[in-house]
Each structure stands twice: as C-alpha cells, then as structure tokens.
Tab-separated table of C-alpha atoms and ligand atoms in Angstrom:
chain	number	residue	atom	x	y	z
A	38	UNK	CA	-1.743	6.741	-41.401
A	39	UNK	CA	-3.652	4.009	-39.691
A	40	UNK	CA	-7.470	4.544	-39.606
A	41	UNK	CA	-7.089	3.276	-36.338
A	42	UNK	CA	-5.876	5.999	-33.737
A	43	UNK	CA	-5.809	6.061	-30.103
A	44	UNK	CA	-7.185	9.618	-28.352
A	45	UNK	CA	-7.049	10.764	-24.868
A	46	UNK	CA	-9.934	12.726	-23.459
A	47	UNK	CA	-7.955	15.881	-24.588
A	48	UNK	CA	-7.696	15.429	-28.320
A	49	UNK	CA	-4.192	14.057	-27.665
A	50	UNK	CA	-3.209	11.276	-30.467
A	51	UNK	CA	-0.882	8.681	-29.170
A	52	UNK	CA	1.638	8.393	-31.517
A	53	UNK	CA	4.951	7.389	-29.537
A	54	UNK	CA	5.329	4.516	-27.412
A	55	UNK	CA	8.150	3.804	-24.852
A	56	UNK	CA	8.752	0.837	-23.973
A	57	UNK	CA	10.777	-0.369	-20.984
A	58	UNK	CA	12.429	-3.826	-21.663
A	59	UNK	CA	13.965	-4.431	-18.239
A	60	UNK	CA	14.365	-2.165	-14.902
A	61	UNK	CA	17.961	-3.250	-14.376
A	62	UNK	CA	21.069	-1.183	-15.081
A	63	UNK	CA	24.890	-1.768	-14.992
A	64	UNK	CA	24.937	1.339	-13.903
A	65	UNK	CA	23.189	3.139	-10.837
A	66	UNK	CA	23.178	6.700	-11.730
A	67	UNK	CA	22.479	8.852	-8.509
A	68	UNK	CA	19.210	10.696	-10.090
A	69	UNK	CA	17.515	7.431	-11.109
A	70	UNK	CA	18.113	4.718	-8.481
A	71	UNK	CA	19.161	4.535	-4.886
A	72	UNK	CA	22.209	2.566	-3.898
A	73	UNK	CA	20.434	-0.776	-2.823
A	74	UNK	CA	17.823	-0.870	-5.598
A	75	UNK	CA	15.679	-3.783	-5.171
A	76	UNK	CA	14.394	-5.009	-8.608
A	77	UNK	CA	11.213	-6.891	-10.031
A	78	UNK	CA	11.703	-9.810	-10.131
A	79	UNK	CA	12.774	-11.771	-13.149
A	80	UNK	CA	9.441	-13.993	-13.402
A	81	UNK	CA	7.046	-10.631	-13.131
A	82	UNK	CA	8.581	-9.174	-16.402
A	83	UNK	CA	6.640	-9.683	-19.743
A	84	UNK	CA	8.688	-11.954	-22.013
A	85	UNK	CA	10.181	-10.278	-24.958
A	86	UNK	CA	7.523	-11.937	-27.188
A	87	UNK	CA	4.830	-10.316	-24.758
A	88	UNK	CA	6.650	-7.309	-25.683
A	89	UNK	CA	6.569	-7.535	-29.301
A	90	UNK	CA	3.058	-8.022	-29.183
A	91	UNK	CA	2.506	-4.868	-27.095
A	92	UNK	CA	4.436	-3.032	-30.006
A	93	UNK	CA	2.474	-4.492	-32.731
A	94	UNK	CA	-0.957	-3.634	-30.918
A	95	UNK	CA	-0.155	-0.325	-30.401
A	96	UNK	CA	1.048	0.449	-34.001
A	97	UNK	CA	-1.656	-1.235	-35.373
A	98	UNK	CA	-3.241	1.746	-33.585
A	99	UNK	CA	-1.192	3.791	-35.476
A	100	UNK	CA	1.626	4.685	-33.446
A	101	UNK	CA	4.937	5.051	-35.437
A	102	UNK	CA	7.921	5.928	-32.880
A	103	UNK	CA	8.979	3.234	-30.324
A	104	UNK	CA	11.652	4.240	-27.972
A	105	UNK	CA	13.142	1.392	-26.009
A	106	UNK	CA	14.579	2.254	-22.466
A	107	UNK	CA	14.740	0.896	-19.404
A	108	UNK	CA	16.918	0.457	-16.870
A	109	UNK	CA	19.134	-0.575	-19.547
A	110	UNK	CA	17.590	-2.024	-22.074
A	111	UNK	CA	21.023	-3.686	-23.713
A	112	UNK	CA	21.449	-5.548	-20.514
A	113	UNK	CA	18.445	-7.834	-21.300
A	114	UNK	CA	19.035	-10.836	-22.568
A	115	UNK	CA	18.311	-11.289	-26.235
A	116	UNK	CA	17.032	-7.680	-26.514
A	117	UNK	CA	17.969	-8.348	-30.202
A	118	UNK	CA	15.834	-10.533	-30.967
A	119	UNK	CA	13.102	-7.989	-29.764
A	120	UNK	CA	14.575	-5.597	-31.804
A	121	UNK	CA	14.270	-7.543	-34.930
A	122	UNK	CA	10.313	-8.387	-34.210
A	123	UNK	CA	9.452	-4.691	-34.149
A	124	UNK	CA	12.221	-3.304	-36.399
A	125	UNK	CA	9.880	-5.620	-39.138
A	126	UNK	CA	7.039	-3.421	-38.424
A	127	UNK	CA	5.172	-2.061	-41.406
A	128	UNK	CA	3.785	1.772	-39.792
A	129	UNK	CA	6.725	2.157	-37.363
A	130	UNK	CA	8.535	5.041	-39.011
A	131	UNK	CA	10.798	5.552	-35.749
A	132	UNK	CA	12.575	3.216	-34.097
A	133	UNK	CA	14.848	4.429	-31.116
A	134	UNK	CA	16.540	3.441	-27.718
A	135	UNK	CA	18.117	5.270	-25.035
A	136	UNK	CA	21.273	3.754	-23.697
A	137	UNK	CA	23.668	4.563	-21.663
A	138	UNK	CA	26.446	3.411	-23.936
A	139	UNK	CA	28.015	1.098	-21.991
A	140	UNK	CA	27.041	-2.082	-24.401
A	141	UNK	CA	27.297	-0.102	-27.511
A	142	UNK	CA	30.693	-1.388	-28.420
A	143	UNK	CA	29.038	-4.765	-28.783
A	144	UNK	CA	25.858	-3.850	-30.129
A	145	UNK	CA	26.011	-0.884	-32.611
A	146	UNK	CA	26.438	-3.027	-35.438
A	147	UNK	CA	23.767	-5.016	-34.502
A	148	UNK	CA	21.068	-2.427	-33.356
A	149	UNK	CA	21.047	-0.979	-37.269
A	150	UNK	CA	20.975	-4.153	-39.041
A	151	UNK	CA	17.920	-4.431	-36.450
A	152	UNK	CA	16.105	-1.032	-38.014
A	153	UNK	CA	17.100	1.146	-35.203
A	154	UNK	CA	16.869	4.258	-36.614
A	155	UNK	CA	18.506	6.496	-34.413
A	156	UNK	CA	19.904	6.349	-30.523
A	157	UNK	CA	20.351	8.421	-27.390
A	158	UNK	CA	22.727	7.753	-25.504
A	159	UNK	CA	23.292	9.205	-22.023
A	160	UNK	CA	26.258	11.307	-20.766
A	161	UNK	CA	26.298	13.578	-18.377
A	162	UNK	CA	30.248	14.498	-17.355
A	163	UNK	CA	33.300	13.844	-19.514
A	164	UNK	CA	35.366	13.749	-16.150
A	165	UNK	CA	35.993	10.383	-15.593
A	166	UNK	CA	36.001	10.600	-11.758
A	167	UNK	CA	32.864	12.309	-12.015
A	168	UNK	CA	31.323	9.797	-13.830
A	169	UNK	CA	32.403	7.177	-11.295
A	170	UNK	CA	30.541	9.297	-8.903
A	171	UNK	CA	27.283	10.170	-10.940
A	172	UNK	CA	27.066	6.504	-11.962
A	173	UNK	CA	28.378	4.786	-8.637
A	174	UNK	CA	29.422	2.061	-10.951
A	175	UNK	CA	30.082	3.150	-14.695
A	176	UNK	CA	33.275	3.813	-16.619
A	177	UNK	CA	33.267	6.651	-18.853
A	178	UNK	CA	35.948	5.065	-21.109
A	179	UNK	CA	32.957	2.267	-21.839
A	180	UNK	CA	30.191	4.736	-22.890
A	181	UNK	CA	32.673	6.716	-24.704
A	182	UNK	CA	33.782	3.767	-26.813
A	183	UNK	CA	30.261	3.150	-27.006
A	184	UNK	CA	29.249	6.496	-28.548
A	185	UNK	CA	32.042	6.052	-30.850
A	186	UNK	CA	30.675	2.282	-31.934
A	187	UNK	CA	27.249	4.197	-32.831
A	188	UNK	CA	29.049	6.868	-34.736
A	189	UNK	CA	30.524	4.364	-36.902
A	190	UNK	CA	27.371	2.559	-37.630
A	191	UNK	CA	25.733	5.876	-39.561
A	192	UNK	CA	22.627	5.727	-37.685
A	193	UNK	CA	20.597	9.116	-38.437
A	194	UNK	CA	20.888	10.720	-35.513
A	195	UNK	CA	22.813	10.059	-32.402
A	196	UNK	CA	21.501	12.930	-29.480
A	197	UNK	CA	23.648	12.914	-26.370
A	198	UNK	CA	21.473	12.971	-23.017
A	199	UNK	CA	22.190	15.122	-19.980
A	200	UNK	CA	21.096	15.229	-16.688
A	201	UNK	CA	22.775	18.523	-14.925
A	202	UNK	CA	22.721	18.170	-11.270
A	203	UNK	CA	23.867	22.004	-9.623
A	204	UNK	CA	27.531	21.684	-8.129
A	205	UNK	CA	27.546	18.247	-9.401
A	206	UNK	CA	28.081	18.935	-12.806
A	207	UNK	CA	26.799	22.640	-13.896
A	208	UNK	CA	30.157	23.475	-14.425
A	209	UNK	CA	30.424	21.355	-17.787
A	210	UNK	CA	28.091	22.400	-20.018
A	211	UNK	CA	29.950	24.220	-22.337
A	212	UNK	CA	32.444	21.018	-22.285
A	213	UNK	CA	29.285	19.006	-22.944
A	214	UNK	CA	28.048	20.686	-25.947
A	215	UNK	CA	31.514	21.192	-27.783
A	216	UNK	CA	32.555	17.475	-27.346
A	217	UNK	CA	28.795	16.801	-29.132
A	218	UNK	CA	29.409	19.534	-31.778
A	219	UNK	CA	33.401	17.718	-32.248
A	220	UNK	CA	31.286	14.354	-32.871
A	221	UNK	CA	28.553	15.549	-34.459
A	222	UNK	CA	25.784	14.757	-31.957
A	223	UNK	CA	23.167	16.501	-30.561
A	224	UNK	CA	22.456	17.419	-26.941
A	225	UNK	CA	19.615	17.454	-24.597
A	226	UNK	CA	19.778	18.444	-21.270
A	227	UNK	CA	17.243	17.808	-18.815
A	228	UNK	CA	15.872	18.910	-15.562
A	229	UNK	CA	15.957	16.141	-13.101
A	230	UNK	CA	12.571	14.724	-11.710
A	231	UNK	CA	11.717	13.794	-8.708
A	232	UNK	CA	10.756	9.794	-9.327
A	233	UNK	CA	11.532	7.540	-6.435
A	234	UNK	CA	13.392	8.119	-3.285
A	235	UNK	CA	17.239	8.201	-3.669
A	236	UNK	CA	18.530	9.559	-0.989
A	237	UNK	CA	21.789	10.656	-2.258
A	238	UNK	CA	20.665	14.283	-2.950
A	239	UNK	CA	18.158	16.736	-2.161
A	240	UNK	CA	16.456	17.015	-5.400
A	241	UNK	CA	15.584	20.967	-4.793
A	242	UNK	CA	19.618	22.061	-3.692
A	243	UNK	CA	20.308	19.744	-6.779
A	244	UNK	CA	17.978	21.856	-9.431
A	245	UNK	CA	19.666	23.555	-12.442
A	246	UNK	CA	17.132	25.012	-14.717
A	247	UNK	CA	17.227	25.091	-18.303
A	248	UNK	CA	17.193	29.156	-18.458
A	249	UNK	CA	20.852	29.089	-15.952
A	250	UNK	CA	22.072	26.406	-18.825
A	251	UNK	CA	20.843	28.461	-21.618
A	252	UNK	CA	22.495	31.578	-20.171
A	253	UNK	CA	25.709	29.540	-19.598
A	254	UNK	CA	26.155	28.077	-23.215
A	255	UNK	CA	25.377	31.490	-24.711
A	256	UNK	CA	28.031	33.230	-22.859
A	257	UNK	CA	30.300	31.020	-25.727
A	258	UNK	CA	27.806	30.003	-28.522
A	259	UNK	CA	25.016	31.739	-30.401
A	260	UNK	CA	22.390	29.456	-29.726
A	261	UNK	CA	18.740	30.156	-31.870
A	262	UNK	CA	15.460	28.628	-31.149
A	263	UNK	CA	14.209	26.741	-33.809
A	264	UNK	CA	10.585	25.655	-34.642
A	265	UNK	CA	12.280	21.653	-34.788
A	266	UNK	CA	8.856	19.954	-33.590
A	267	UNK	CA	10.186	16.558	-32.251
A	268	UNK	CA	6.189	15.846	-31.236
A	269	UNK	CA	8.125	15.355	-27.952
A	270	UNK	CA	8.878	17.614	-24.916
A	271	UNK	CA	12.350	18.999	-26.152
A	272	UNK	CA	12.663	22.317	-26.619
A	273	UNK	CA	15.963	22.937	-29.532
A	274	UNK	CA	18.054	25.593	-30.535
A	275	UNK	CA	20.622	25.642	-33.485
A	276	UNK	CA	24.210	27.541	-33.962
A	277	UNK	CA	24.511	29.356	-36.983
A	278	UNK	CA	27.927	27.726	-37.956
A	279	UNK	CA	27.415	23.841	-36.699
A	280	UNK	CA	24.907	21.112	-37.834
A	281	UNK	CA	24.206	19.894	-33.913
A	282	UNK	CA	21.521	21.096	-32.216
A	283	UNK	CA	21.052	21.798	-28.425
A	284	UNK	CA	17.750	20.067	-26.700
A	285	UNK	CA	16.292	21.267	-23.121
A	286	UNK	CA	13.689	18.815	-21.592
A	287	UNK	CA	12.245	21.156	-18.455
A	288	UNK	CA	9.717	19.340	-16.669
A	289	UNK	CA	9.564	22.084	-13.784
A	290	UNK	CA	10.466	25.190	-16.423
A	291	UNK	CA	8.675	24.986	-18.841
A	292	UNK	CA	5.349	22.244	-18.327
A	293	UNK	CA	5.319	19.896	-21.622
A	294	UNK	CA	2.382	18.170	-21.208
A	295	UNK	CA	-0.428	19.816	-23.244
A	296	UNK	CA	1.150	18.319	-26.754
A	297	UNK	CA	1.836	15.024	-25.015
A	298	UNK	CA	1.916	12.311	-27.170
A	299	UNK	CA	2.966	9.314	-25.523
A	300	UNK	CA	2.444	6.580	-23.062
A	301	UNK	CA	4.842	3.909	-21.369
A	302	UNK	CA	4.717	0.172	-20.441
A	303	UNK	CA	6.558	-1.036	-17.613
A	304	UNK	CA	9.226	-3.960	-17.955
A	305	UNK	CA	6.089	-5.630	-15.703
A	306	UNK	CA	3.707	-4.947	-18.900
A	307	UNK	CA	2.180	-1.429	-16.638
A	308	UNK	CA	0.950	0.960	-19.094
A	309	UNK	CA	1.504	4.180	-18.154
A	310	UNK	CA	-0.328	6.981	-19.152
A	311	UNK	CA	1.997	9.832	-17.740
A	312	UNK	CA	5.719	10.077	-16.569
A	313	UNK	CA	4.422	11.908	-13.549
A	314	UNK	CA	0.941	10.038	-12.343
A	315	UNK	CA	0.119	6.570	-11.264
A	316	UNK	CA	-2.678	6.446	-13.556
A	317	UNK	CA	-2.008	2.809	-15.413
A	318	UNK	CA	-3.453	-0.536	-17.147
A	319	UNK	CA	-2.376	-3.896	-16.371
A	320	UNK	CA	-1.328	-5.071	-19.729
A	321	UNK	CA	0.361	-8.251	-18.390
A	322	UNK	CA	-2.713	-9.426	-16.946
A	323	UNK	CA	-4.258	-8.893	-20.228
A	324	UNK	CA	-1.735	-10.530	-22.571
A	325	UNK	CA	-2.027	-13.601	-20.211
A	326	UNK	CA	-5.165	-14.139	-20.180
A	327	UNK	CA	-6.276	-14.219	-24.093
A	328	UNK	CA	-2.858	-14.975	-25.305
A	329	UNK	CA	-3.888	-15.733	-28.705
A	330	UNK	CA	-6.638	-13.036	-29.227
A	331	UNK	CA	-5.574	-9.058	-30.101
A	332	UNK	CA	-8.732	-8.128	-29.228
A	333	UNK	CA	-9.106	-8.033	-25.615
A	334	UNK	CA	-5.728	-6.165	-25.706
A	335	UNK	CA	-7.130	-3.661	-28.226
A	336	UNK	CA	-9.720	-2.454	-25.797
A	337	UNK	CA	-7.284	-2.254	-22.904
A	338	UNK	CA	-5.448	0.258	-25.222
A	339	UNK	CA	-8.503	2.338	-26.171
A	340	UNK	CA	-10.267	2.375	-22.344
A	341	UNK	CA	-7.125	3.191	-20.830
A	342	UNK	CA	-6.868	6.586	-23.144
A	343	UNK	CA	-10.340	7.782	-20.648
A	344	UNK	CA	-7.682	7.646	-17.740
A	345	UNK	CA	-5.029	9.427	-19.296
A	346	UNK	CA	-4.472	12.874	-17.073
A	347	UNK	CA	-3.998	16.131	-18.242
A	348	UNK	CA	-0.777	16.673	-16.954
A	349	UNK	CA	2.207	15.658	-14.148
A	350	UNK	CA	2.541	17.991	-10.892
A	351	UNK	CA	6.524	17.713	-10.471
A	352	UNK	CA	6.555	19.510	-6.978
A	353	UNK	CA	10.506	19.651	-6.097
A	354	UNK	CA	10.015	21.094	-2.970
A	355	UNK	CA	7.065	18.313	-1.448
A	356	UNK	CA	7.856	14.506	-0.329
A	357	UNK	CA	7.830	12.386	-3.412
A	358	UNK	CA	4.488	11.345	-4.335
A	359	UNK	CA	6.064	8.564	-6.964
A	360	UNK	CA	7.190	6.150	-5.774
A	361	UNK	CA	8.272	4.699	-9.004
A	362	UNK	CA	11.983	5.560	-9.604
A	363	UNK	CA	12.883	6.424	-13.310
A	364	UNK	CA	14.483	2.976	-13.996
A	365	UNK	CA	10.894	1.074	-13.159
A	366	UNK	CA	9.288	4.080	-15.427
A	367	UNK	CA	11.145	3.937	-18.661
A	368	UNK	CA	12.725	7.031	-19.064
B	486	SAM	N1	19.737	3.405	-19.027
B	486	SAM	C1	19.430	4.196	-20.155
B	486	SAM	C2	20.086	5.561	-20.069
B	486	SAM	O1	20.556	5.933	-18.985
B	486	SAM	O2	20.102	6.247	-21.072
B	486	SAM	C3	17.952	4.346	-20.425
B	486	SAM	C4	17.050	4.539	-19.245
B	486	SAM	S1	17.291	6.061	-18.365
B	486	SAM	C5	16.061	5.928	-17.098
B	486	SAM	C6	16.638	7.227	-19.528
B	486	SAM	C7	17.001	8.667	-19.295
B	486	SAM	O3	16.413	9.103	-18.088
B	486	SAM	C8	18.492	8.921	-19.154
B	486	SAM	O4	18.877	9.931	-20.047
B	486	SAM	C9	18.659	9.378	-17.736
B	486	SAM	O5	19.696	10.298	-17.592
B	486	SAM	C10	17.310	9.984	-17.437
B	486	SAM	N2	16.943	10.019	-16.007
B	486	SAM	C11	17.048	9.045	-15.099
B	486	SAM	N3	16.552	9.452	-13.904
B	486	SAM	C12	16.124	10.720	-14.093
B	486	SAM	C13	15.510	11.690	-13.246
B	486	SAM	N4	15.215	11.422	-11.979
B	486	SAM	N5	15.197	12.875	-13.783
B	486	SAM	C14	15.464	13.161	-15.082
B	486	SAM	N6	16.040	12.301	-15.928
B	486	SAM	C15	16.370	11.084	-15.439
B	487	SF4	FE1	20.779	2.982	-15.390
B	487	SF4	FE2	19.978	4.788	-17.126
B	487	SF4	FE3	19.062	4.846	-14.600
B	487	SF4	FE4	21.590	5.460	-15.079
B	487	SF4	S1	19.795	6.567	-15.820
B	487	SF4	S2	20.845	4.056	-13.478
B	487	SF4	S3	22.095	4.170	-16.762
B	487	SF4	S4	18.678	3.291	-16.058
C-alpha cells in the first residue's frame, strides 16, 4: 500500500476513483438526462492526457480501483488510448468501466488487452420496446451483442446494472436476474436518484425500493445475504445453487455513505467529493496552470479531502437541489 493516503475529515480512506471521460451518451436514458440535453462543450473537457494524469496523481495517493463512466465513456474518441495510460499503472489493482453496451461489440477485445479488469454494463429491460422507451434512443439488440462481446473476452467479472423505475419496469425483475444467472453475470439494481431535472417522470410515483425487489425475486429464488464487502455501496446476496450474485445499491433505503470511499472528477476535470453534494475542486484549473509540476495537483487532492461531507440528503419528495444530472456526475 502506498505510504501516501488521502483521508477525509471522517477517517474515510479514498481508495476508488471514478472518473468521467465525457458527459455524452448515444443513448438518453429517461432517469439520467432530459430529452434536449445540452452538453459541455467539447473545448471545456480535460484532454485524455489531463485525464491520465488525474489517475496517476490519485494512485500515487494510493488509490487502486478506477471506474470509468460517463455519459458514455466508449463514445469518446480515443478512450483507448486512455485506457492503455492507466491500465500501465503500477498500484491500480482495479480497473473498471460502466457501459451501456452499446460499443462493446467493437471494443471488448480491446478494453482487456487495455487491463480492464472487469465491466458493468447497464440493462435495465430485456423488452425491446421497452428499451426503446427507457433509452429514447438505444437498441437492445446492440447492448445485448455487446454483453455477449464482453462475455467472450473472459474479463473477471461482468455485473449487469439496473435501474427499476415502478410500472416502468418492476415487472421484470425476476426476467432480469435469470437472463444474468443464464450468462453468468451478476446483477445490481439500484434505486434511482434524483440528479438533474428530467421531466419525463416524477421521481417519487417512479420509486421502487430495494426491500419490494427483494420480496419479488424471493417469491422464485432463495436469495442469502452475504458479507461480499465490495468497499462500495452494494449490498449482495447469493443463491445456494448459482455462482451470480444479486447487488442492491439503495441510496434512499438503506444510506451508504458512512464507509464511503470514493470521489469523482467531472469530464470538465470537477472533483467531486459526493454523488449527492456540490462540494468540489477545480482540478482543470489546476492541471493548467502547473502543467508540468505534480505538486500543486497533489495538494488540491489532499485540501479538498477537508471539504468532503459526511453524507448526501436524497430527498425524493423536495425540488431537486442538484442540478447536475447523472451523465455530468459520472455515475
Ligand atoms: N453510460 C454508462 C451506463 O449507462 O452504464 C455509464 C454512465 S451511467 C450515468 C452509470 C450508471 O448510472 C448506469 O448504470 C445508469 O443506469 C445509472 N443512472 C443514471 N442515472 C441515474 C439516476 N438518476 N439514478 C440512479 N442511477 C442512475
Ligand atoms: Fe447514457 Fe448511461 Fe445516462 Fe443512459 S445512463 S443516458 S446510457 S449515460
């Protein structure tokens, strides 16, 4: 372990960094982004070598899991190459994306030659009309050739991601979870948050908790807790006859922030110190000013942990008090 180790004011050690490599998306998913999504523009985003350099400080700190997300993070233009920079890193035992599949076919090879070491990919109906719908602009057929590219490249673990809307998808749960036990995924599903206006949905009508999907799968499957400690917010259970495991993220359920172990940066080089709080650190302005000296970014990194808050205050019911939807956030 590095000697060097970023703490928050609550004894939290930063050990997983997510990094957002673009707030675009092929897809405009009905949870995440309203219709007519205005974007950063192109000239505000850090450069991928900006980004690499962001990885490297932070695991210099220590930090051995980097996620990248987005938006989509395959639809950036030579993503690989950024994958390659911190796939080399010495002290980065983890090395992850979320996707939502639909570039897979043409990048799973690529993404483990990279050192990805395992993916998430997003799915949240296997109704292809549905998905239309949930999407506004996806094909399922895409991600589903997409999961099947991963499959094929042996990657340690591929988790399938969920986001169950009520009368929007509730109803497919138990679908959900027996096409990931047929491919040999995992599954996560997760409570949706209220991040940015979207205007297609009232968030509260929409809510599903993880105890109504929990009582729903076990009305088929004997689903046990298990200890599993991700250092993340997912809570698992295991069948007794199948390898796959079942994940519930519950930001309004069950609060996950007292082991929190993670911060963000924005595709705009934002560090951000909690998914549900403004509190952040200009990194961009940073890395531009010194942009051959560590050091200056190094202390950005260790004042910014005095900021970090306790915890997020979903509130379904209030107006939303981010205004940051989860594509700008890096989910
Ligand atoms: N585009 C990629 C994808 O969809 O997997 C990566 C970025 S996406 C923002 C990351 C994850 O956040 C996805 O699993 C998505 O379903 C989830 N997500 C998006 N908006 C959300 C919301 N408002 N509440 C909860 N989860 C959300
Ligand atoms: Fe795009 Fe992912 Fe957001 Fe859907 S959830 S709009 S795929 S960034």
């Amino acid at each position: 372990m590095s000697e060097r180790q970023l703490i928050d004011r609550f004894g939290r050690r930063i050990h997983y960094v997510r990094l957002s490599v673009t707030d675009r998306c092929d897809f405009r998913c009905v949870y995440c982004m309203a219709e007519d999504m205005v974007f950063v523009p192109r000239e505000q985003l850090l450069t991928l070598e900006e980004m690499s350099r962001i990885g490297r400080a932070f695991v210099h700190y220590g930090v051995s899991k980097i996620r990248l997300t987005g938006g989509e993070p395959l639809t950036r233009r030579n993503v690989l190459q950024l994958c390659e920079d911190l796939g080399q890193l010495e002290g980065l035992r983890d090395f992850t994306i979320t996707t939502n599949g639909s570039q897979l076919p043409k990048y799973a090879a690529a993404l483990k030659q990279a050192g990805i070491t395992r993916i998430n990919i997003s799915l949240d109906t296997l109704k292809p009309d549905r998905f239309k719908i949930l999407t506004r602009t996806g094909e399922i057929e895409q991600t589903l050739k997409g999961i099947d590219a991963a499959l094929t490249q042996g990657f340690k673990r591929i988790k399938l991601n969920a986001v169950i809307l009520k009368h929007r998808n509730h109803d497919e749960v138990i679908d959900l979870v027996e096409f990931a036990r047929a491919k040999g995924c995992d599954i996560s599903f997760i409570e949706e948050m209220p991040l940015g206006v979207i205007g297609e949905h009232d968030r509260a009508e929409a809510y599903y908790s993880s105890d109504e999907i929990l009582r729903d799968l076990r009305t088929r499957f004997d689903l046990q807790p298990i200890a599993e400690q991700t250092g993340g917010p997912s809570k698992y259970y295991a069948f007794p006859d199948h390898t796959s495991r079942v994940g519930f993220i519950s930001p309004h359920s069950h609060n996950f922030c007292g082991d929190c172990n993670r911060v963000r940066v924005t595709a705009e080089g934002r560090l951000l110190l909690c998914l549900g709080q403004e509190h952040s650190v200009d990194l961009r302005r940073v890395l531009r000013a010194y942009p051959l000296d560590d050091q200056p970014l190094y202390e950005a990194l260790e004042k910014a942990m005095q900021i970090k808050p306790q915890g997020h205050e979903f509130n379904l019911q209030a107006k939303p008090v981010l205004f940051r939807h989860m594509n700008a956030t890096g989910g």
